[in-house]
PDB file of C-alpha atoms in Angstrom:
ATOM      1  CA  GLU A   1     128.066  93.858  82.983  1.00  0.00           C
ATOM      2  CA  GLY A   2     124.527  92.825  81.394  1.00  0.00           C
ATOM      3  CA  ASP A   3     126.303  89.639  82.912  1.00  0.00           C
ATOM      4  CA  ARG A   4     126.268  90.732  86.634  1.00  0.00           C
ATOM      5  CA  THR A   5     122.976  92.019  86.242  1.00  0.00           C
ATOM      6  CA  ARG A   6     122.071  89.300  85.277  1.00  0.00           C
ATOM      7  CA  LEU A   7     123.543  87.539  88.064  1.00  0.00           C
ATOM      8  CA  GLY A   8     122.055  89.947  90.817  1.00  0.00           C
ATOM      9  CA  ALA A   9     119.055  89.397  89.588  1.00  0.00           C
ATOM     10  CA  GLU A  10     119.198  85.527  89.318  1.00  0.00           C
ATOM     11  CA  LEU A  11     120.678  85.627  93.329  1.00  0.00           C
ATOM     12  CA  GLN A  12     117.922  88.567  94.376  1.00  0.00           C
ATOM     13  CA  SER A  13     114.800  85.843  92.970  1.00  0.00           C
ATOM     14  CA  ARG A  14     116.368  83.023  95.048  1.00  0.00           C
ATOM     15  CA  PHE A  15     117.034  84.550  97.754  1.00  0.00           C
ATOM     16  CA  ASP A  16     113.438  86.157  97.268  1.00  0.00           C
ATOM     17  CA  ALA A  17     112.271  82.514  97.165  1.00  0.00           C
ATOM     18  CA  VAL A  18     114.330  80.644 100.060  1.00  0.00           C
ATOM     19  CA  ARG A  19     113.130  83.407 102.292  1.00  0.00           C
ATOM     20  CA  LEU A  20     109.177  83.753 101.415  1.00  0.00           C
ATOM     21  CA  GLY A  21     109.758  79.875 101.543  1.00  0.00           C
ATOM     22  CA  ALA A  22     110.977  79.522 105.054  1.00  0.00           C
ATOM     23  CA  MET A  23     108.648  82.183 106.034  1.00  0.00           C
ATOM     24  CA  VAL A  24     106.215  80.670 108.966  1.00  0.00           C
ATOM     25  CA  TRP A  25     103.812  82.068 112.016  1.00  0.00           C
ATOM     26  CA  LEU A  26     105.485  81.992 115.476  1.00  0.00           C
ATOM     27  CA  PRO A  27     104.135  78.918 116.764  1.00  0.00           C
ATOM     28  CA  GLY A  28     100.531  79.606 118.784  1.00  0.00           C
ATOM     29  CA  VAL A  29     100.058  82.705 116.209  1.00  0.00           C
ATOM     30  CA  PRO A  30      98.060  81.443 114.194  1.00  0.00           C
ATOM     31  CA  GLU A  31      95.366  79.906 116.975  1.00  0.00           C
ATOM     32  CA  LEU A  32      95.845  82.666 118.739  1.00  0.00           C
ATOM     33  CA  MET A  33      94.481  84.883 115.586  1.00  0.00           C
ATOM     34  CA  ALA A  34      91.185  82.079 114.866  1.00  0.00           C
ATOM     35  CA  ASN A  35      90.035  82.256 118.176  1.00  0.00           C
ATOM     36  CA  LEU A  36      89.749  86.473 118.051  1.00  0.00           C
ATOM     37  CA  GLN A  37      88.360  86.040 114.875  1.00  0.00           C
ATOM     38  CA  ALA A  38      85.540  83.591 116.406  1.00  0.00           C
ATOM     39  CA  ALA A  39      85.850  85.885 118.838  1.00  0.00           C
ATOM     40  CA  GLY A  40      83.882  88.653 116.118  1.00  0.00           C
ATOM     41  CA  LEU A  41      87.494  90.638 116.478  1.00  0.00           C
ATOM     42  CA  ALA A  42      87.831  91.790 113.125  1.00  0.00           C
ATOM     43  CA  LEU A  43      91.681  91.815 112.241  1.00  0.00           C
ATOM     44  CA  CYS A  44      94.192  94.389 110.764  1.00  0.00           C
ATOM     45  CA  ILE A  45      96.930  94.531 109.868  1.00  0.00           C
ATOM     46  CA  ILE A  46      99.316  97.557 109.596  1.00  0.00           C
ATOM     47  CA  THR A  47     102.824  97.061 108.369  1.00  0.00           C
ATOM     48  CA  ASN A  48     105.707  99.540 106.877  1.00  0.00           C
ATOM     49  CA  GLY A  49     107.770  99.283 103.754  1.00  0.00           C
ATOM     50  CA  HIS A  50     107.795  98.510 100.507  1.00  0.00           C
ATOM     51  CA  GLU A  51     104.620  97.143  98.951  1.00  0.00           C
ATOM     52  CA  GLU A  52     107.339  94.679  97.211  1.00  0.00           C
ATOM     53  CA  VAL A  53     108.604  93.523 100.125  1.00  0.00           C
ATOM     54  CA  GLN A  54     105.808  93.723 102.525  1.00  0.00           C
ATOM     55  CA  ARG A  55     102.708  91.350 100.077  1.00  0.00           C
ATOM     56  CA  PRO A  56     105.199  89.095  99.280  1.00  0.00           C
ATOM     57  CA  LYS A  57     105.384  88.212 102.795  1.00  0.00           C
ATOM     58  CA  LEU A  58     102.180  88.184 103.966  1.00  0.00           C
ATOM     59  CA  GLN A  59     100.835  85.733 101.027  1.00  0.00           C
ATOM     60  CA  ALA A  60     103.363  83.385 101.652  1.00  0.00           C
ATOM     61  CA  LEU A  61     102.344  83.763 105.290  1.00  0.00           C
ATOM     62  CA  ARG A  62      98.833  83.593 104.111  1.00  0.00           C
ATOM     63  CA  ALA A  63      98.169  86.130 106.309  1.00  0.00           C
ATOM     64  CA  HIS A  64      94.379  86.964 104.601  1.00  0.00           C
ATOM     65  CA  GLU A  65      93.176  84.104 105.954  1.00  0.00           C
ATOM     66  CA  PHE A  66      93.082  86.002 109.769  1.00  0.00           C
ATOM     67  CA  PHE A  67      93.408  89.422 108.528  1.00  0.00           C
ATOM     68  CA  GLU A  68      90.220  91.019 106.492  1.00  0.00           C
ATOM     69  CA  HIS A  69      92.305  94.297 105.827  1.00  0.00           C
ATOM     70  CA  VAL A  70      96.090  94.957 104.988  1.00  0.00           C
ATOM     71  CA  ILE A  71      97.905  98.079 105.259  1.00  0.00           C
ATOM     72  CA  VAL A  72     101.256  99.077 103.911  1.00  0.00           C
ATOM     73  CA  GLY A  73     102.988 102.078 104.495  1.00  0.00           C
ATOM     74  CA  GLY A  74     104.863 101.777 101.581  1.00  0.00           C
ATOM     75  CA  ASP A  75     101.120 102.203  99.220  1.00  0.00           C
ATOM     76  CA  GLU A  76     100.114 105.431 101.548  1.00  0.00           C
ATOM     77  CA  VAL A  77     103.543 106.613 101.157  1.00  0.00           C
ATOM     78  CA  ARG A  78     103.127 106.613  97.428  1.00  0.00           C
ATOM     79  CA  GLU A  79      99.624 108.132  97.717  1.00  0.00           C
ATOM     80  CA  GLY A  80     100.414 111.177  98.970  1.00  0.00           C
ATOM     81  CA  ARG A  81      99.718 109.732 102.556  1.00  0.00           C
ATOM     82  CA  LYS A  82     102.015 109.276 105.660  1.00  0.00           C
ATOM     83  CA  GLU A  83     103.131 105.407 107.045  1.00  0.00           C
ATOM     84  CA  LYS A  84     103.515 104.784 111.047  1.00  0.00           C
ATOM     85  CA  PRO A  85     103.559 106.466 113.596  1.00  0.00           C
ATOM     86  CA  ASP A  86     101.811 108.693 112.003  1.00  0.00           C
ATOM     87  CA  PRO A  87      97.830 109.096 113.437  1.00  0.00           C
ATOM     88  CA  SER A  88      95.996 108.830 109.759  1.00  0.00           C
ATOM     89  CA  ILE A  89      97.022 105.139 109.119  1.00  0.00           C
ATOM     90  CA  PHE A  90      95.559 104.455 112.115  1.00  0.00           C
ATOM     91  CA  GLY A  91      91.986 106.352 111.441  1.00  0.00           C
ATOM     92  CA  LYS A  92      91.710 104.523 108.158  1.00  0.00           C
ATOM     93  CA  ALA A  93      92.553 101.139 110.096  1.00  0.00           C
ATOM     94  CA  CYS A  94      90.289 102.247 112.428  1.00  0.00           C
ATOM     95  CA  LYS A  95      87.284 102.869 109.412  1.00  0.00           C
ATOM     96  CA  ARG A  96      88.195  99.748 107.410  1.00  0.00           C
ATOM     97  CA  THR A  97      87.024  97.977 110.446  1.00  0.00           C
ATOM     98  CA  GLY A  98      84.277  99.919 111.684  1.00  0.00           C
ATOM     99  CA  VAL A  99      85.371 100.614 114.759  1.00  0.00           C
ATOM    100  CA  THR A 100      86.492 104.270 116.564  1.00  0.00           C
ATOM    101  CA  ALA A 101      89.916 104.646 118.210  1.00  0.00           C
ATOM    102  CA  THR A 102      88.309 103.998 120.931  1.00  0.00           C
ATOM    103  CA  GLU A 103      86.995 100.768 120.360  1.00  0.00           C
ATOM    104  CA  ALA A 104      90.541  99.857 118.611  1.00  0.00           C
ATOM    105  CA  ILE A 105      94.050  98.176 120.348  1.00  0.00           C
ATOM    106  CA  HIS A 106      96.982  98.239 117.946  1.00  0.00           C
ATOM    107  CA  VAL A 107      99.584  95.904 119.085  1.00  0.00           C
ATOM    108  CA  GLY A 108     103.394  96.060 117.721  1.00  0.00           C
ATOM    109  CA  ASP A 109     107.166  95.506 118.442  1.00  0.00           C
ATOM    110  CA  SER A 110     108.457  99.173 117.623  1.00  0.00           C
ATOM    111  CA  LEU A 111     108.036 101.786 120.591  1.00  0.00           C
ATOM    112  CA  ALA A 112     108.335 104.639 117.684  1.00  0.00           C
ATOM    113  CA  SER A 113     106.116 103.574 114.701  1.00  0.00           C
ATOM    114  CA  ASP A 114     103.530 101.205 116.050  1.00  0.00           C
ATOM    115  CA  ILE A 115     103.180 102.409 119.894  1.00  0.00           C
ATOM    116  CA  GLN A 116     104.056 106.076 119.225  1.00  0.00           C
ATOM    117  CA  GLY A 117     101.322 106.422 116.246  1.00  0.00           C
ATOM    118  CA  ALA A 118      98.794 104.103 118.547  1.00  0.00           C
ATOM    119  CA  LEU A 119      99.217 107.178 121.680  1.00  0.00           C
ATOM    120  CA  HIS A 120      98.996 110.427 119.270  1.00  0.00           C
ATOM    121  CA  ALA A 121      96.030 108.546 117.164  1.00  0.00           C
ATOM    122  CA  GLY A 122      93.946 108.298 120.423  1.00  0.00           C
ATOM    123  CA  LEU A 123      93.294 103.922 120.626  1.00  0.00           C
ATOM    124  CA  ARG A 124      91.755 102.372 123.987  1.00  0.00           C
ATOM    125  CA  ALA A 125      95.021 100.655 123.879  1.00  0.00           C
ATOM    126  CA  SER A 126      98.463 100.119 122.907  1.00  0.00           C
ATOM    127  CA  VAL A 127     100.874  96.397 123.474  1.00  0.00           C
ATOM    128  CA  TRP A 128     104.769  96.792 122.961  1.00  0.00           C
ATOM    129  CA  ILE A 129     105.762  93.169 122.490  1.00  0.00           C
ATOM    130  CA  ASN A 130     109.101  92.828 124.055  1.00  0.00           C
ATOM    131  CA  PRO A 131     110.900  89.994 123.814  1.00  0.00           C
ATOM    132  CA  GLY A 132     112.805  91.228 126.263  1.00  0.00           C
ATOM    133  CA  GLY A 133     111.380  91.584 128.820  1.00  0.00           C
ATOM    134  CA  GLY A 134     112.820  94.980 130.012  1.00  0.00           C
ATOM    135  CA  PRO A 135     111.271  98.220 130.398  1.00  0.00           C
ATOM    136  CA  SER A 136     110.402 100.460 128.186  1.00  0.00           C
ATOM    137  CA  PRO A 137     112.640 103.881 128.374  1.00  0.00           C
ATOM    138  CA  GLU A 138     111.215 106.603 130.148  1.00  0.00           C
ATOM    139  CA  ASP A 139     111.905 109.210 127.464  1.00  0.00           C
ATOM    140  CA  GLY A 140     110.198 107.416 125.468  1.00  0.00           C
ATOM    141  CA  PRO A 141     106.234 106.794 124.434  1.00  0.00           C
ATOM    142  CA  GLN A 142     104.413 104.715 127.199  1.00  0.00           C
ATOM    143  CA  PRO A 143     102.489 101.215 125.951  1.00  0.00           C
ATOM    144  CA  HIS A 144      99.337 100.518 128.083  1.00  0.00           C
ATOM    145  CA  PHE A 145     100.509  97.301 128.076  1.00  0.00           C
ATOM    146  CA  GLN A 146     103.891  94.589 127.013  1.00  0.00           C
ATOM    147  CA  VAL A 147     103.705  91.529 126.082  1.00  0.00           C
ATOM    148  CA  LYS A 148     107.216  89.179 125.584  1.00  0.00           C
ATOM    149  CA  HIS A 149     105.177  87.269 122.820  1.00  0.00           C
ATOM    150  CA  VAL A 150     102.432  88.037 120.921  1.00  0.00           C
ATOM    151  CA  THR A 151     100.143  85.043 122.093  1.00  0.00           C
ATOM    152  CA  ASP A 152     100.689  86.397 125.477  1.00  0.00           C
ATOM    153  CA  LEU A 153      97.758  88.690 124.650  1.00  0.00           C
ATOM    154  CA  PRO A 154      94.908  87.158 126.286  1.00  0.00           C
ATOM    155  CA  GLU A 155      91.616  86.024 123.319  1.00  0.00           C
ATOM    156  CA  GLU A 156      88.759  87.538 125.017  1.00  0.00           C
TER     157      GLU A 156
END
């Protein structure tokens, strides 16, 4: 039993090292983020999931170079709060970045978590990243805007 546990831990460690070592921004994303920063926009990441998974990914990407604030849903849940799509996590992002909900725009790839949450939080706009380009389901949350790739966002 001890050998299996050790082997499992070694395999997981190796998997994590390879996965994190291969993690890079999609082409054009660093330039987009730099341009948004240069335009004076306050940028915040809201991500669901456990901090043990999300924080190493963000560190591998050096997300701190572009985003002043990071909110990890797993941290929120551990502290008795809620993650996306609960409006409170979007409110927290607005507070951290110094904007009101009506000044904030949320960009995400999940209709259920990102778009639904942004709509319920009363944000100025929600942008759905939809690589397939098809319409959102009529019975689901309706984003204000839709792009196929994050670099399709206007920079102004």
